[in-house]
Amino acid sequence: EWRPGGAVSLLAELNAAGRLVRNVEAFPGFHMTLKMGAKVDVGRWTLEGGFSQGLKHISNTTDFGIMFGMARGI
């Protein structure tokens, strides 16, 4: 998370994993996913949105996804 301004954050995450399951030949040995988004503070509320993109084409992980969130501080 990088906060270039007072109420805005830019988010980035790279996930990579290998051989999470053994003894299943069809399960791929390596996958990688990039997630990017932004967060905006609006008073006591925080609005968040972004997307995830699979960087290695395999049949058992998400190729593309969109996410939205809303949180309130207590």
Tab-separated table of N, CA and C in Angstrom:
chain	number	residue	atom	x	y	z
A	1	GLU	N	0.859	-1.179	0.000
A	1	GLU	CA	0.000	0.000	0.000
A	1	GLU	C	0.893	1.225	0.000
A	2	TRP	N	0.599	2.152	-0.908
A	2	TRP	CA	1.332	3.408	-0.991
A	2	TRP	C	0.323	4.539	-0.902
A	3	ARG	N	0.570	5.508	-0.039
A	3	ARG	CA	-0.361	6.609	0.196
A	3	ARG	C	0.235	7.896	-0.374
A	4	PRO	N	-0.037	8.189	-1.683
A	4	PRO	CA	0.520	9.401	-2.286
A	4	PRO	C	-0.158	10.682	-1.802
A	5	GLY	N	-1.387	10.586	-1.330
A	5	GLY	CA	-2.116	11.738	-0.822
A	5	GLY	C	-2.725	11.409	0.520
A	6	GLY	N	-3.306	12.384	1.167
A	6	GLY	CA	-3.855	12.180	2.499
A	6	GLY	C	-4.980	11.158	2.568
A	7	ALA	N	-5.874	11.126	1.582
A	7	ALA	CA	-7.049	10.259	1.671
A	7	ALA	C	-7.049	9.135	0.641
A	8	VAL	N	-5.977	9.008	-0.144
A	8	VAL	CA	-5.936	8.020	-1.224
A	8	VAL	C	-4.760	7.071	-1.024
A	9	SER	N	-5.015	5.773	-1.222
A	9	SER	CA	-3.956	4.760	-1.192
A	9	SER	C	-4.008	3.960	-2.477
A	10	LEU	N	-2.848	3.617	-3.012
A	10	LEU	CA	-2.758	2.712	-4.156
A	10	LEU	C	-2.275	1.366	-3.638
A	11	LEU	N	-2.897	0.304	-4.111
A	11	LEU	CA	-2.619	-1.034	-3.604
A	11	LEU	C	-2.065	-1.907	-4.720
A	12	ALA	N	-1.083	-2.738	-4.400
A	12	ALA	CA	-0.537	-3.708	-5.350
A	12	ALA	C	-0.084	-4.940	-4.584
A	13	GLU	N	-0.352	-6.113	-5.156
A	13	GLU	CA	0.037	-7.379	-4.534
A	13	GLU	C	0.347	-8.391	-5.629
A	14	LEU	N	1.442	-9.102	-5.484
A	14	LEU	CA	1.809	-10.166	-6.407
A	14	LEU	C	1.894	-11.460	-5.611
A	15	ASN	N	1.095	-12.455	-6.003
A	15	ASN	CA	1.093	-13.770	-5.349
A	15	ASN	C	1.675	-14.798	-6.299
A	16	ALA	N	2.521	-15.644	-5.765
A	16	ALA	CA	3.055	-16.759	-6.550
A	16	ALA	C	3.170	-17.965	-5.633
A	17	ALA	N	2.856	-19.119	-6.153
A	17	ALA	CA	2.942	-20.348	-5.352
A	17	ALA	C	3.249	-21.512	-6.283
A	18	GLY	N	3.877	-22.497	-5.709
A	18	GLY	CA	4.212	-23.668	-6.494
A	18	GLY	C	3.864	-24.955	-5.768
A	19	ARG	N	3.371	-25.913	-6.528
A	19	ARG	CA	3.087	-27.278	-6.080
A	19	ARG	C	2.360	-27.301	-4.734
A	20	LEU	N	1.158	-26.689	-4.738
A	20	LEU	CA	0.342	-26.654	-3.528
A	20	LEU	C	-0.313	-28.000	-3.242
A	21	VAL	N	-0.513	-28.801	-4.277
A	21	VAL	CA	-1.149	-30.109	-4.131
A	21	VAL	C	-0.220	-31.150	-4.749
A	22	ARG	N	-0.036	-32.232	-4.071
A	22	ARG	CA	0.808	-33.316	-4.587
A	22	ARG	C	-0.068	-34.503	-4.988
A	23	ASN	N	0.455	-35.359	-5.828
A	23	ASN	CA	-0.206	-36.590	-6.271
A	23	ASN	C	-1.468	-36.353	-7.105
A	24	VAL	N	-1.628	-35.152	-7.655
A	24	VAL	CA	-2.708	-34.870	-8.606
A	24	VAL	C	-2.021	-34.325	-9.857
A	25	GLU	N	-1.888	-35.160	-10.836
A	25	GLU	CA	-1.096	-34.820	-12.017
A	25	GLU	C	-1.627	-33.599	-12.765
A	26	ALA	N	-2.950	-33.413	-12.800
A	26	ALA	CA	-3.538	-32.307	-13.557
A	26	ALA	C	-3.385	-30.961	-12.852
A	27	PHE	N	-3.070	-30.953	-11.572
A	27	PHE	CA	-2.918	-29.685	-10.849
A	27	PHE	C	-1.586	-29.054	-11.228
A	28	PRO	N	-1.587	-27.774	-11.637
A	28	PRO	CA	-0.337	-27.156	-12.102
A	28	PRO	C	0.663	-26.966	-10.961
A	29	GLY	N	1.916	-26.921	-11.324
A	29	GLY	CA	2.961	-26.782	-10.324
A	29	GLY	C	3.244	-25.354	-9.918
A	30	PHE	N	2.783	-24.357	-10.664
A	30	PHE	CA	3.115	-22.962	-10.354
A	30	PHE	C	1.986	-22.060	-10.843
A	31	HIS	N	1.620	-21.067	-10.031
A	31	HIS	CA	0.669	-20.051	-10.492
A	31	HIS	C	1.085	-18.690	-9.951
A	32	MET	N	0.637	-17.623	-10.640
A	32	MET	CA	0.995	-16.264	-10.260
A	32	MET	C	-0.197	-15.345	-10.532
A	33	THR	N	-0.510	-14.452	-9.585
A	33	THR	CA	-1.637	-13.529	-9.707
A	33	THR	C	-1.203	-12.128	-9.285
A	34	LEU	N	-1.624	-11.119	-10.037
A	34	LEU	CA	-1.369	-9.722	-9.722
A	34	LEU	C	-2.681	-9.073	-9.307
A	35	LYS	N	-2.684	-8.369	-8.176
A	35	LYS	CA	-3.859	-7.622	-7.724
A	35	LYS	C	-3.465	-6.155	-7.617
A	36	MET	N	-4.318	-5.271	-8.178
A	36	MET	CA	-4.076	-3.831	-8.106
A	36	MET	C	-5.385	-3.122	-7.798
A	37	GLY	N	-5.286	-2.015	-7.053
A	37	GLY	CA	-6.492	-1.284	-6.713
A	37	GLY	C	-6.177	0.036	-6.041
A	38	ALA	N	-7.222	0.650	-5.515
A	38	ALA	CA	-7.094	1.928	-4.828
A	38	ALA	C	-8.074	1.974	-3.670
A	39	LYS	N	-7.722	2.805	-2.676
A	39	LYS	CA	-8.545	3.006	-1.491
A	39	LYS	C	-8.713	4.503	-1.282
A	40	VAL	N	-9.937	4.930	-0.960
A	40	VAL	CA	-10.222	6.346	-0.718
A	40	VAL	C	-10.937	6.473	0.622
A	41	ASP	N	-10.418	7.338	1.490
A	41	ASP	CA	-11.068	7.623	2.774
A	41	ASP	C	-12.087	8.737	2.572
A	42	VAL	N	-13.342	8.458	2.965
A	42	VAL	CA	-14.429	9.430	2.868
A	42	VAL	C	-15.022	9.558	4.262
A	43	GLY	N	-14.512	10.495	5.049
A	43	GLY	CA	-14.944	10.613	6.446
A	43	GLY	C	-14.538	9.370	7.223
A	44	ARG	N	-15.511	8.747	7.896
A	44	ARG	CA	-15.228	7.519	8.631
A	44	ARG	C	-15.335	6.279	7.751
A	45	TRP	N	-15.695	6.451	6.475
A	45	TRP	CA	-15.834	5.339	5.543
A	45	TRP	C	-14.597	5.220	4.658
A	46	THR	N	-14.293	4.005	4.245
A	46	THR	CA	-13.222	3.743	3.289
A	46	THR	C	-13.823	2.953	2.130
A	47	LEU	N	-13.630	3.445	0.909
A	47	LEU	CA	-14.084	2.768	-0.298
A	47	LEU	C	-12.861	2.172	-0.994
A	48	GLU	N	-12.980	0.920	-1.431
A	48	GLU	CA	-11.854	0.231	-2.041
A	48	GLU	C	-12.319	-0.489	-3.302
A	49	GLY	N	-11.498	-0.463	-4.334
A	49	GLY	CA	-11.820	-1.167	-5.565
A	49	GLY	C	-10.555	-1.554	-6.299
A	50	GLY	N	-10.675	-2.577	-7.135
A	50	GLY	CA	-9.509	-3.000	-7.898
A	50	GLY	C	-9.814	-4.225	-8.732
A	51	PHE	N	-8.760	-4.860	-9.215
A	51	PHE	CA	-8.915	-6.053	-10.035
A	51	PHE	C	-7.782	-7.021	-9.760
A	52	SER	N	-8.002	-8.261	-10.111
A	52	SER	CA	-6.954	-9.274	-10.045
A	52	SER	C	-6.810	-9.896	-11.423
A	53	GLN	N	-5.587	-10.228	-11.773
A	53	GLN	CA	-5.293	-10.784	-13.087
A	53	GLN	C	-4.335	-11.955	-12.925
A	54	GLY	N	-4.715	-13.107	-13.454
A	54	GLY	CA	-3.818	-14.257	-13.460
A	54	GLY	C	-2.713	-14.034	-14.479
A	55	LEU	N	-1.455	-14.146	-14.065
A	55	LEU	CA	-0.338	-13.888	-14.968
A	55	LEU	C	0.141	-15.144	-15.689
A	56	LYS	N	-0.239	-16.286	-15.196
A	56	LYS	CA	0.134	-17.545	-15.840
A	56	LYS	C	-1.158	-18.292	-16.137
A	57	HIS	N	-1.403	-18.608	-17.385
A	57	HIS	CA	-2.666	-19.233	-17.775
A	57	HIS	C	-2.710	-20.694	-17.320
A	58	ILE	N	-3.605	-20.972	-16.385
A	58	ILE	CA	-3.871	-22.343	-15.951
A	58	ILE	C	-5.365	-22.470	-15.716
A	59	SER	N	-5.867	-23.664	-15.684
A	59	SER	CA	-7.314	-23.869	-15.684
A	59	SER	C	-7.973	-23.827	-14.316
A	60	ASN	N	-7.236	-23.711	-13.226
A	60	ASN	CA	-7.889	-23.806	-11.924
A	60	ASN	C	-7.751	-22.550	-11.064
A	61	THR	N	-7.281	-21.438	-11.613
A	61	THR	CA	-7.263	-20.183	-10.858
A	61	THR	C	-8.020	-19.116	-11.633
A	62	THR	N	-8.363	-18.039	-10.970
A	62	THR	CA	-9.095	-16.945	-11.594
A	62	THR	C	-8.215	-16.249	-12.621
A	63	ASP	N	-8.745	-16.060	-13.823
A	63	ASP	CA	-7.997	-15.347	-14.854
A	63	ASP	C	-8.132	-13.843	-14.656
A	64	PHE	N	-9.344	-13.393	-14.310
A	64	PHE	CA	-9.588	-11.960	-14.115
A	64	PHE	C	-10.705	-11.795	-13.096
A	65	GLY	N	-10.559	-10.857	-12.196
A	65	GLY	CA	-11.596	-10.597	-11.199
A	65	GLY	C	-11.660	-9.124	-10.849
A	66	ILE	N	-12.831	-8.671	-10.404
A	66	ILE	CA	-13.044	-7.286	-9.981
A	66	ILE	C	-13.500	-7.317	-8.530
A	67	MET	N	-12.972	-6.400	-7.714
A	67	MET	CA	-13.352	-6.368	-6.306
A	67	MET	C	-13.740	-4.951	-5.883
A	68	PHE	N	-14.734	-4.885	-4.998
A	68	PHE	CA	-15.181	-3.630	-4.406
A	68	PHE	C	-15.355	-3.856	-2.916
A	69	GLY	N	-15.076	-2.843	-2.126
A	69	GLY	CA	-15.264	-2.971	-0.690
A	69	GLY	C	-15.604	-1.636	-0.068
A	70	MET	N	-16.237	-1.702	1.090
A	70	MET	CA	-16.595	-0.524	1.859
A	70	MET	C	-16.427	-0.871	3.329
A	71	ALA	N	-15.748	-0.013	4.077
A	71	ALA	CA	-15.527	-0.246	5.498
A	71	ALA	C	-15.760	1.031	6.274
A	72	ARG	N	-16.119	0.883	7.525
A	72	ARG	CA	-16.358	2.049	8.391
A	72	ARG	C	-15.559	1.888	9.667
A	73	GLY	N	-14.816	2.899	10.026
A	73	GLY	CA	-14.055	2.876	11.259
A	73	GLY	C	-14.954	2.988	12.484
A	74	ILE	N	-14.587	2.294	13.547
A	74	ILE	CA	-15.386	2.386	14.782
A	74	ILE	C	-14.562	2.995	15.897
